[in-house]
Short mmCIF file of C-alpha atoms and ligand atoms in Angstrom, two decimals:
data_model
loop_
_atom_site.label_atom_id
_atom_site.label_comp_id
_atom_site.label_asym_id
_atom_site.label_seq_id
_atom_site.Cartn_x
_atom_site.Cartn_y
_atom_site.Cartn_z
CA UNK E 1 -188.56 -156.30 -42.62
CA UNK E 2 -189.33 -158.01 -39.25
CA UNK E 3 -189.22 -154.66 -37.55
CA UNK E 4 -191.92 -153.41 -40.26
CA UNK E 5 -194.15 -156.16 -39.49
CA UNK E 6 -193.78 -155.73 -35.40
CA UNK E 7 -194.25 -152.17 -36.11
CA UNK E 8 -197.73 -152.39 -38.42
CA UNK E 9 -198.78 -155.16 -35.94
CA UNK E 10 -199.16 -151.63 -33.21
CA UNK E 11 -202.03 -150.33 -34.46
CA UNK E 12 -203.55 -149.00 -31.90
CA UNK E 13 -200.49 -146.93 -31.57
CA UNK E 14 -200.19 -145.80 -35.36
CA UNK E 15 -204.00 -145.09 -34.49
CA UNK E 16 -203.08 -142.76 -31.74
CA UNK E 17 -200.24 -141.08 -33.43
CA UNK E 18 -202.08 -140.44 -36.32
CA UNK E 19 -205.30 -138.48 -34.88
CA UNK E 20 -202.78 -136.83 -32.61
CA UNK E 21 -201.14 -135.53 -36.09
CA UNK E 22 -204.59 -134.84 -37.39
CA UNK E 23 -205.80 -132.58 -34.62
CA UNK E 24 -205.61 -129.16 -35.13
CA UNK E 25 -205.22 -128.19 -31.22
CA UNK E 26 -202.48 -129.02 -28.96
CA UNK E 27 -199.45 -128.19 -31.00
CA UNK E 28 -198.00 -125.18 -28.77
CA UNK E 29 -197.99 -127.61 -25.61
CA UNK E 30 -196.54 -130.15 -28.04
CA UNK E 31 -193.62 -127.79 -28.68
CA UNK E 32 -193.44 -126.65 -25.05
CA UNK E 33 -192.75 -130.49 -23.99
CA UNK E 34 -190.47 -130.97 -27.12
CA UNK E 35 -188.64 -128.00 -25.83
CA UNK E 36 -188.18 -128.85 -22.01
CA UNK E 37 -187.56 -132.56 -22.92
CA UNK E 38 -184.38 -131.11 -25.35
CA UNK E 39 -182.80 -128.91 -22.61
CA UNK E 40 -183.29 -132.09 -20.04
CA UNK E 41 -181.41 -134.49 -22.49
CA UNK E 42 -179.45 -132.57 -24.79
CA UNK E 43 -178.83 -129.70 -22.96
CA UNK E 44 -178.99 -125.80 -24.33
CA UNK E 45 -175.47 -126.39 -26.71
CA UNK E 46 -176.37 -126.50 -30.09
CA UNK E 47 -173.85 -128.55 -32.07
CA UNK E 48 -172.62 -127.23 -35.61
CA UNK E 49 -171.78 -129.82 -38.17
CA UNK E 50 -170.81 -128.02 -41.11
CA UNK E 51 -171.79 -129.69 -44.62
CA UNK E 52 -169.98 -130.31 -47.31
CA UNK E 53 -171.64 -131.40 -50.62
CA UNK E 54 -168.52 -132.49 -52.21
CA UNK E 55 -170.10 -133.81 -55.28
CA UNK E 56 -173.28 -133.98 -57.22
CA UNK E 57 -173.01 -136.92 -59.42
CA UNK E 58 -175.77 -139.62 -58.69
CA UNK E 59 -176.64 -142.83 -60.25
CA UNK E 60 -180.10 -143.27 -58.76
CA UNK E 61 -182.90 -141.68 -59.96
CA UNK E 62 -185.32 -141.02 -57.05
CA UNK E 63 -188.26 -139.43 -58.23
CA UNK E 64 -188.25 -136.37 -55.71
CA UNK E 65 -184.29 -135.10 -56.43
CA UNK E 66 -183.23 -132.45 -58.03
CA UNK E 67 -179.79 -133.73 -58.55
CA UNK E 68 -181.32 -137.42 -59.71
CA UNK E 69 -179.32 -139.62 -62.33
CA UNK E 70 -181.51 -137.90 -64.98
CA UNK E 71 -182.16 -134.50 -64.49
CA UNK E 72 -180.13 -132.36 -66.65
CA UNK E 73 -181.21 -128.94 -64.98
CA UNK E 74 -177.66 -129.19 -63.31
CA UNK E 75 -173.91 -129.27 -64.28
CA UNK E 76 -172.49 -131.98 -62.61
CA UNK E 77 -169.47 -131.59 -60.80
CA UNK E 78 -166.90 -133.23 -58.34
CA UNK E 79 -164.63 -131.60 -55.51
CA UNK E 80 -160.97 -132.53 -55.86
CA UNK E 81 -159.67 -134.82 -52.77
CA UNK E 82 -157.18 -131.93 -51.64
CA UNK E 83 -160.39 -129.01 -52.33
CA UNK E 84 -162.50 -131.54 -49.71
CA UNK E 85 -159.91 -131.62 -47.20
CA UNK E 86 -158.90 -127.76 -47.66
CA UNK E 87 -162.55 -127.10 -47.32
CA UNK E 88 -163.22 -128.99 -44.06
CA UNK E 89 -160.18 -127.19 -42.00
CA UNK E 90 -162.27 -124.15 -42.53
CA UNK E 91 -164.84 -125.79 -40.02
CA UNK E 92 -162.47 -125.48 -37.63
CA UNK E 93 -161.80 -122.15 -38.48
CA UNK E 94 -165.75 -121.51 -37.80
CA UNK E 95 -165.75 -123.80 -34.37
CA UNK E 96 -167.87 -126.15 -35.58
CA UNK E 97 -166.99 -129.86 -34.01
CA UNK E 98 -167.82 -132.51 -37.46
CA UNK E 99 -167.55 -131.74 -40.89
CA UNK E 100 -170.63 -133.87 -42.79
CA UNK E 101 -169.23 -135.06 -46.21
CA UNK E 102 -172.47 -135.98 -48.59
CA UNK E 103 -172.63 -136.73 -52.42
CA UNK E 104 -174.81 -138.49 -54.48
CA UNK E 105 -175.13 -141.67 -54.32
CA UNK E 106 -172.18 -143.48 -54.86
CA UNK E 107 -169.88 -140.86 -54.10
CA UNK E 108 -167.71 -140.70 -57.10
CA UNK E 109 -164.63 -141.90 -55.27
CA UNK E 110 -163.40 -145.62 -54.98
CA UNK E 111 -163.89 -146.30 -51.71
CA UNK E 112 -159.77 -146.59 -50.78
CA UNK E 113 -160.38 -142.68 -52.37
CA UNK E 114 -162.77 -141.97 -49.87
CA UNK E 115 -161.26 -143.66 -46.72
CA UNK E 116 -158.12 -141.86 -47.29
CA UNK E 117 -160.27 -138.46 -47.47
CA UNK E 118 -161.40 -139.56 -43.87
CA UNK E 119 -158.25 -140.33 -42.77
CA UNK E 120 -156.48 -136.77 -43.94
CA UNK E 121 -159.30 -134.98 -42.31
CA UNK E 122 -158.69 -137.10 -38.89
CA UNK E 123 -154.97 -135.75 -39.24
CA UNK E 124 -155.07 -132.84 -39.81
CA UNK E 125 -158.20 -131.65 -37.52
CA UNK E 126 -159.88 -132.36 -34.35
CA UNK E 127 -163.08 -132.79 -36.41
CA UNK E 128 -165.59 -135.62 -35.89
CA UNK E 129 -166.35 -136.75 -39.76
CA UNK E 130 -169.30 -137.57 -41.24
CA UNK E 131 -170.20 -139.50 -44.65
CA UNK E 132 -173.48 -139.44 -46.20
CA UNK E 133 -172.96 -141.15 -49.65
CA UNK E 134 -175.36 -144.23 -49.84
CA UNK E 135 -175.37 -147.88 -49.49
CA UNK E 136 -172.36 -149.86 -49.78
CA UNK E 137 -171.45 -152.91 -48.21
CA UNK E 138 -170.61 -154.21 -44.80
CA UNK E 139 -166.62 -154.72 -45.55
CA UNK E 140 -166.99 -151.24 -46.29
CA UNK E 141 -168.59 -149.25 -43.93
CA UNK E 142 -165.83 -150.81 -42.25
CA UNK E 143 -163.36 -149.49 -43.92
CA UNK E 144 -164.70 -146.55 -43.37
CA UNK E 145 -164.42 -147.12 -39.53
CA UNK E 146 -161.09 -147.90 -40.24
CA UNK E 147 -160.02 -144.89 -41.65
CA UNK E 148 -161.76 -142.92 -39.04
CA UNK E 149 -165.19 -142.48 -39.95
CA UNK E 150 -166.91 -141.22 -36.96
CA UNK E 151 -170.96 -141.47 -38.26
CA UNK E 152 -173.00 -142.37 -41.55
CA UNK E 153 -176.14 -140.98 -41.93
CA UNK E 154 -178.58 -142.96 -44.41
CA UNK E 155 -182.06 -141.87 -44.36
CA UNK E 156 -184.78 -144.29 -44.97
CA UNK E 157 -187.08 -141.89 -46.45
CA UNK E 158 -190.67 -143.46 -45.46
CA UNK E 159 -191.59 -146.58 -43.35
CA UNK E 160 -193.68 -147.73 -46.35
CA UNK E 161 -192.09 -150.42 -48.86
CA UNK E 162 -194.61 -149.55 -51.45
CA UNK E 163 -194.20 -146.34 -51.37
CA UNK E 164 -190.35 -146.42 -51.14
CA UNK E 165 -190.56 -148.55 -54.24
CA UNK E 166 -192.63 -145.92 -56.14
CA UNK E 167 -190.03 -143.48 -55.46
CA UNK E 168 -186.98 -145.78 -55.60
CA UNK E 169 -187.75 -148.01 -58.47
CA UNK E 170 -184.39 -149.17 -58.11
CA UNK E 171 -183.86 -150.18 -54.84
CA UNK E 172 -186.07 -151.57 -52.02
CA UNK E 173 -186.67 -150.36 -47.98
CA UNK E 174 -185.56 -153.64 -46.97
CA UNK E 175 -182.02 -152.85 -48.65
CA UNK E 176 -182.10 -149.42 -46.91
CA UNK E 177 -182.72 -151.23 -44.01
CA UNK E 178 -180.27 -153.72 -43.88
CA UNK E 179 -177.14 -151.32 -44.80
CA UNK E 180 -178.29 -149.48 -41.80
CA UNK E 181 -177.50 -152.37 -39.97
CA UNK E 182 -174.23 -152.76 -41.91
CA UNK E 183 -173.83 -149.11 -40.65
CA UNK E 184 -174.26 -150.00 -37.06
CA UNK E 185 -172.31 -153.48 -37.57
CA UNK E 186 -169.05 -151.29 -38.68
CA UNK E 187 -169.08 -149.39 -35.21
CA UNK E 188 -169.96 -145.86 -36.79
CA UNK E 189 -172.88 -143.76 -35.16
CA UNK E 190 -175.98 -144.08 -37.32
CA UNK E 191 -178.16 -141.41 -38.47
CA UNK E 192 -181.36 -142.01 -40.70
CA UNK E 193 -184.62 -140.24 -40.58
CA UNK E 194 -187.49 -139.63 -43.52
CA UNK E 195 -188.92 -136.77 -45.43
CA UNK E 196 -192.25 -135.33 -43.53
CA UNK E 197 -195.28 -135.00 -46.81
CA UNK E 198 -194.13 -137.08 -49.74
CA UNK E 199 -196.91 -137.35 -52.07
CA UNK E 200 -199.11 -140.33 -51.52
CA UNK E 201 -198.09 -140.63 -47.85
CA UNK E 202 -200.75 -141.00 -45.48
CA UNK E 203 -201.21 -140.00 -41.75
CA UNK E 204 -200.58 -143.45 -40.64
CA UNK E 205 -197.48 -143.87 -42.72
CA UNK E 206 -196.24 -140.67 -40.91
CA UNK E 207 -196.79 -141.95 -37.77
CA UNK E 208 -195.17 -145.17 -38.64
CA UNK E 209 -192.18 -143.54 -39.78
CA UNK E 210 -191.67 -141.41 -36.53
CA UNK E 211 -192.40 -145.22 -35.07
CA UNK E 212 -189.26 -147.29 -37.14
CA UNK E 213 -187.23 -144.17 -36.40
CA UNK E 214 -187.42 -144.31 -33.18
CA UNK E 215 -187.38 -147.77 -33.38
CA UNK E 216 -183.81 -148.06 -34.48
CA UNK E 217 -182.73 -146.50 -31.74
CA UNK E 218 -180.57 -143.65 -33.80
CA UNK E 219 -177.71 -141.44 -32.47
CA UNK E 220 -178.94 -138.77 -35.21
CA UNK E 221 -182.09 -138.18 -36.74
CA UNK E 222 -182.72 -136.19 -39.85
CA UNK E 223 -186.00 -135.62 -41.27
CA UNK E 224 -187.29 -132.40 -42.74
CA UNK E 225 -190.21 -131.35 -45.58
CA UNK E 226 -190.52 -132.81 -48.55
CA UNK E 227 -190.60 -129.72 -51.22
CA UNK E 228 -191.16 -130.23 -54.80
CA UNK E 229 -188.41 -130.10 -57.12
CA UNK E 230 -189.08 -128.77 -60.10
CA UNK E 231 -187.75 -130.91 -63.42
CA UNK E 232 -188.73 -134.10 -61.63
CA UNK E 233 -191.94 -136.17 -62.03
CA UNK E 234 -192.94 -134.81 -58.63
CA UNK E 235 -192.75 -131.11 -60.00
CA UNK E 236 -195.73 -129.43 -60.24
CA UNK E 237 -198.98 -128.90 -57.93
CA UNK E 238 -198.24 -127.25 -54.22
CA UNK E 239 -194.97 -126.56 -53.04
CA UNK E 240 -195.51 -128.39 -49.69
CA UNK E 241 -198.18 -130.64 -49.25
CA UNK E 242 -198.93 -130.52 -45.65
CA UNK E 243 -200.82 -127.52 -43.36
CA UNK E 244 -196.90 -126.21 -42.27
CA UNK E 245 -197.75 -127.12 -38.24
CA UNK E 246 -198.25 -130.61 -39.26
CA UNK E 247 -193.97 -130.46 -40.13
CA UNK E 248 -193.09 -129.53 -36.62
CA UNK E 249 -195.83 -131.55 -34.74
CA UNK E 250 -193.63 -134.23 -36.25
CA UNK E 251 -190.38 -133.17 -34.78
CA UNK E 252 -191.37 -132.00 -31.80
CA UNK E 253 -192.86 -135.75 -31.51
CA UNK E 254 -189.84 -137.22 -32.85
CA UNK E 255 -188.05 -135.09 -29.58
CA UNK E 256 -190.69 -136.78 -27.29
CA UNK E 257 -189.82 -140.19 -28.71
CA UNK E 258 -186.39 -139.60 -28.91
CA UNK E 259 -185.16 -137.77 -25.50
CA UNK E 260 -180.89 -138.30 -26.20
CA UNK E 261 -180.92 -138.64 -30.25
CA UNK E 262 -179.20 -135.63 -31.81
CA UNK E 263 -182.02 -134.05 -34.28
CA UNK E 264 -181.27 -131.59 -36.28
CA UNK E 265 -183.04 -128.78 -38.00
CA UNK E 266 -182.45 -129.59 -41.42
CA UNK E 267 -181.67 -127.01 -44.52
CA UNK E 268 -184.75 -127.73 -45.95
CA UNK E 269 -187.10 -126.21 -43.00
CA UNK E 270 -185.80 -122.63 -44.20
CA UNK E 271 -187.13 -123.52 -47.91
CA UNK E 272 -190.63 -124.30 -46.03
CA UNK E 273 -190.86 -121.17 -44.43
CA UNK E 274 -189.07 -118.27 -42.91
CA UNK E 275 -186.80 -119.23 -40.15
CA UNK E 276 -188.03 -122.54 -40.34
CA UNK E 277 -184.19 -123.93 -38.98
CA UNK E 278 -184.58 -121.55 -35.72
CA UNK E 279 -188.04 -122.79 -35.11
CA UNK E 280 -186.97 -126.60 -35.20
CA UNK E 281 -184.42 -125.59 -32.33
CA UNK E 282 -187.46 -124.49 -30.46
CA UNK E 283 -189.61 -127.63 -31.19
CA UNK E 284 -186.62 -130.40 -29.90
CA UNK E 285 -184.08 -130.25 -32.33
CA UNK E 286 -180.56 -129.50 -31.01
CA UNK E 287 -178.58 -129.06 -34.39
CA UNK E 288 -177.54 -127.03 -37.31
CA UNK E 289 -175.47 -127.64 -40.33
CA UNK E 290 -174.62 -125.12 -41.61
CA UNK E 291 -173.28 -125.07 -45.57
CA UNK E 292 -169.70 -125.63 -46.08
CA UNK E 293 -169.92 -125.75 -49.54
CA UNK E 294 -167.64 -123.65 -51.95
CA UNK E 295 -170.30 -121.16 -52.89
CA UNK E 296 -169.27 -121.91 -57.13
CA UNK E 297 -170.66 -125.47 -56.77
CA UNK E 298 -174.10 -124.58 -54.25
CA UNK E 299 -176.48 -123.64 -56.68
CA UNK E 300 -175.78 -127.06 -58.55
CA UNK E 301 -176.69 -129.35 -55.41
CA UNK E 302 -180.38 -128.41 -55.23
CA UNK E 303 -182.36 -131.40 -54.41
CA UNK E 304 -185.38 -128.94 -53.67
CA UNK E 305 -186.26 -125.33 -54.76
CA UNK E 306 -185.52 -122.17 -52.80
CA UNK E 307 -182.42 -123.96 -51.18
CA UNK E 308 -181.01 -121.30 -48.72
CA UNK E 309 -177.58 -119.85 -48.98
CA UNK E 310 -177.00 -121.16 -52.38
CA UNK E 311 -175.49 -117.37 -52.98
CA UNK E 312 -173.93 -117.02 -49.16
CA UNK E 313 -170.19 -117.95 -48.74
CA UNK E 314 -168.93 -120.59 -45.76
CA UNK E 315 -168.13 -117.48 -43.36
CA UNK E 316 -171.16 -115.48 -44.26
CA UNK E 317 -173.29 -118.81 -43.22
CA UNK E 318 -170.90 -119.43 -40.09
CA UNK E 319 -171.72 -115.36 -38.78
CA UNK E 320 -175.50 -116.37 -39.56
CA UNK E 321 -175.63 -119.64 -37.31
CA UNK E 322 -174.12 -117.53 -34.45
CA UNK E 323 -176.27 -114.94 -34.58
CA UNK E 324 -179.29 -117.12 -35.09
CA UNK E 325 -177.94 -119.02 -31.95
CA UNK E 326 -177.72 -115.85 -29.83
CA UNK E 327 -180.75 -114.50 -30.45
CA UNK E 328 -182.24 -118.13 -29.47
CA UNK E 329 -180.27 -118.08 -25.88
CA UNK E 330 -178.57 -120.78 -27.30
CA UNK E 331 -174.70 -121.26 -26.67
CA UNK E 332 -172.51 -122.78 -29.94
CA UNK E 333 -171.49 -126.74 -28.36
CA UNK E 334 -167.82 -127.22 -28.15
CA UNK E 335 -166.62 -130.50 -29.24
CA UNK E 336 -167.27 -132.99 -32.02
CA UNK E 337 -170.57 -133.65 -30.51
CA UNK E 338 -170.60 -137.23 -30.29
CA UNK E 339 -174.02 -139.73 -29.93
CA UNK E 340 -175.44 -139.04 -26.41
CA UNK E 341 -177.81 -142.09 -26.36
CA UNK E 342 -176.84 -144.28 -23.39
CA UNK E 343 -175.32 -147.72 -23.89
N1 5AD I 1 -187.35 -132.28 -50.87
C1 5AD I 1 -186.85 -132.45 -49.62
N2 5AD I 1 -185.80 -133.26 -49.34
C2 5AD I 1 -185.23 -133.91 -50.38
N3 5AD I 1 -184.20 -134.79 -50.42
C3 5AD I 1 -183.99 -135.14 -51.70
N4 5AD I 1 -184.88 -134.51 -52.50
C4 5AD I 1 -185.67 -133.75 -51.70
C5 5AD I 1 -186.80 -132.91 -51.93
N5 5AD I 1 -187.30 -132.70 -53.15
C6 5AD I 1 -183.53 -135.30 -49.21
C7 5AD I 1 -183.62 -136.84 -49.09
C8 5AD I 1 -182.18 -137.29 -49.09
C9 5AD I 1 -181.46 -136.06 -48.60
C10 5AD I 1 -180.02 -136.01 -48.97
O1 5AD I 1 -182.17 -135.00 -49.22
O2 5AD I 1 -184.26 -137.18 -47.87
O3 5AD I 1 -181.93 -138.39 -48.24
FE1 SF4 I 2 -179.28 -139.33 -55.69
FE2 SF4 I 2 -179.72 -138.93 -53.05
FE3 SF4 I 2 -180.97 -137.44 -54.92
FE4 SF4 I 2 -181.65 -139.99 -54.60
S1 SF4 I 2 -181.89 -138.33 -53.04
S2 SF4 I 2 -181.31 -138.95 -56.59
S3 SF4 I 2 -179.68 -140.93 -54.15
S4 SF4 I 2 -178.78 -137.47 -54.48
FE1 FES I 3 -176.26 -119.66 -44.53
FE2 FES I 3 -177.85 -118.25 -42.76
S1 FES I 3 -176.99 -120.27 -42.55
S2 FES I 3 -176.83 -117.54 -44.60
#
């Protein structure tokens, strides 16, 4: 909560950031500097992390998911131990260098379960593994490590607590917070990052989230739009709720802020608009995760509408990120694509 405080006590920065989001001009040299600031980092290589959503049980009930605790638009279902594994030696197959393992929150798995997941995935692959499966606590994360556990990715969703609690009546930023730490604590590479136009954020509270994630000094960072899900309280009114520059003003800042972090161009900017994923490549962002998914259980992990490839198989998606890479100038990275931000 200390870093909140330090980070609403730089106002005249939030200031800044803010009218620079608000102006209508500029953005093209914004995403010309994202761009060149990338390739110096990050270099051309895009890395591939290929997701799995492995199960779509949750127990919370934010009020923007599709898949929360008490929607019942969904079947709920969860992938056997030996169906995950099986599943992530086809990234390999694919030549993508991490498999991303996300769930609800908690994944339904004791975490022994879970660790020993990681740990057949280590053997049997060259993969760099990823969890994304909420909070739990500091013993284990490090279990996690233990087991192999390369990264955990977390997102904080918005900088604002009262906010945060609107949407999370269960749970507080200052717990978010704190298991990132936990994250960090356990040795694994931390990823967080927010959603870009939840409803009743302002401006400011965009630019202070592009402020605490850069803040916490991130290996990854994963934000994308905010679209509304129908069948939750947030259903209903305009899709998105920003003018659509204002989405990649943000990353393309977020590139500026964050010259080494890997950013990704998440799923979600192809439900925003067409091609949205190849644009973010061209505004900083220097990954794509692709859907790994067994195509019987994608249509029931929609946390948003017009999810793409919900119909696609894994090699149909794996021929679509190379060809959207070529036709970018972009080369595939070799390698599990490890943090880049200098110690
Ligand atoms: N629109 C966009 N992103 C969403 N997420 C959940 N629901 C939505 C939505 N309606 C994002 C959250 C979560 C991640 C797994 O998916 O940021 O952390
Ligand atoms: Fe569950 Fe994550 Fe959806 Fe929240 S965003 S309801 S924790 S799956
Ligand atoms: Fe799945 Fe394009 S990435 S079809």
């Amino acid at each position: 909560m200390n870093l909140l405080k330090e980070l609403n006590e730089k106002k005249e920065w939030l200031r800044k950031l803010a009218t620079l989001l608000a102006r209508p001009a500029g953005a093209t040299e914004l995403y010309r500097l994202a761009d060149a600031v990338r390739r110096k980092h990050t270099g051309d290589e895009v890395h591939v992390r290929g997701i799995i959503e492995f199960s779509n049980h949750c127990s919370k009930n934010c009020l923007y998911c599709g898949i929360r605790r008490a929607s019942r638009a969904q079947k709920r279902y969860c992938m056997s131990a030996d169906e995950i594994v099986t599943t992530a030696t086809r990234a390999t197959e694919f030549g993508y260098g991490t498999v991303v393992l996300q769930s609800g929150e908690p994944a339904p798995y004791e975490i022994n379960e879970l660790c020993a997941i990681v740990s057949r995935i280590k053997s049997e692959t060259d993969l760099a593994v990823t969890l994304s499966c909420g909070v739990y606590s500091p013993g284990e994360y490090k279990n996690l490590a233990r087991a192999g556990c390369d990264r955990y990715l977390l997102r904080f969703e918005t900088s604002n607590p009262d906010l945060y609690k609107k949407l999370h009546p269960e749970s507080s930023l200052k717990n978010r917070l704190q298991a990132l730490q936990h994250i960090r604590e356990a040795g694994l590479q931390v990823g967080s990052g927010f959603m870009i136009g939840l409803p009743g954020a302002t401006l400011e509270d965009l630019a202070r989230d592009l402020l605490l994630a850069s803040r916490l000094n991130l290996d990854m960072i994963g934000c994308g739009p905010f679209l509304r899900s129908p069948e939750t309280p947030l259903a209903g009114g305009n899709r998105a709720l920003l003018h659509e520059e204002l989405y990649f003003k943000i990353m393309a800042l977020l590139r500026l802020l964050n010259p080494f972090a890997h950013i990704p161009a998440t799923t979600a900017f192809d439900s925003l608009t067409g091609q949205g994923r190849d644009l973010v490549l061209q505004r900083g962002g220097n990954v794509f995760m692709p859907n790994l998914t067994p195509t019987r259980y994608r249509k029931q992990y929609q946390l948003y509408p017009d999810k793409p490839c919900v119909d696609e198989e894994a090699d149909r998606c794996a021929g679509c990120v190379k060809a959207r890479l070529k036709s970018l100038g972009r080369p595939l990275a070799s390698g599990p694509g490890h943090s880049l931000i200098p110690s």
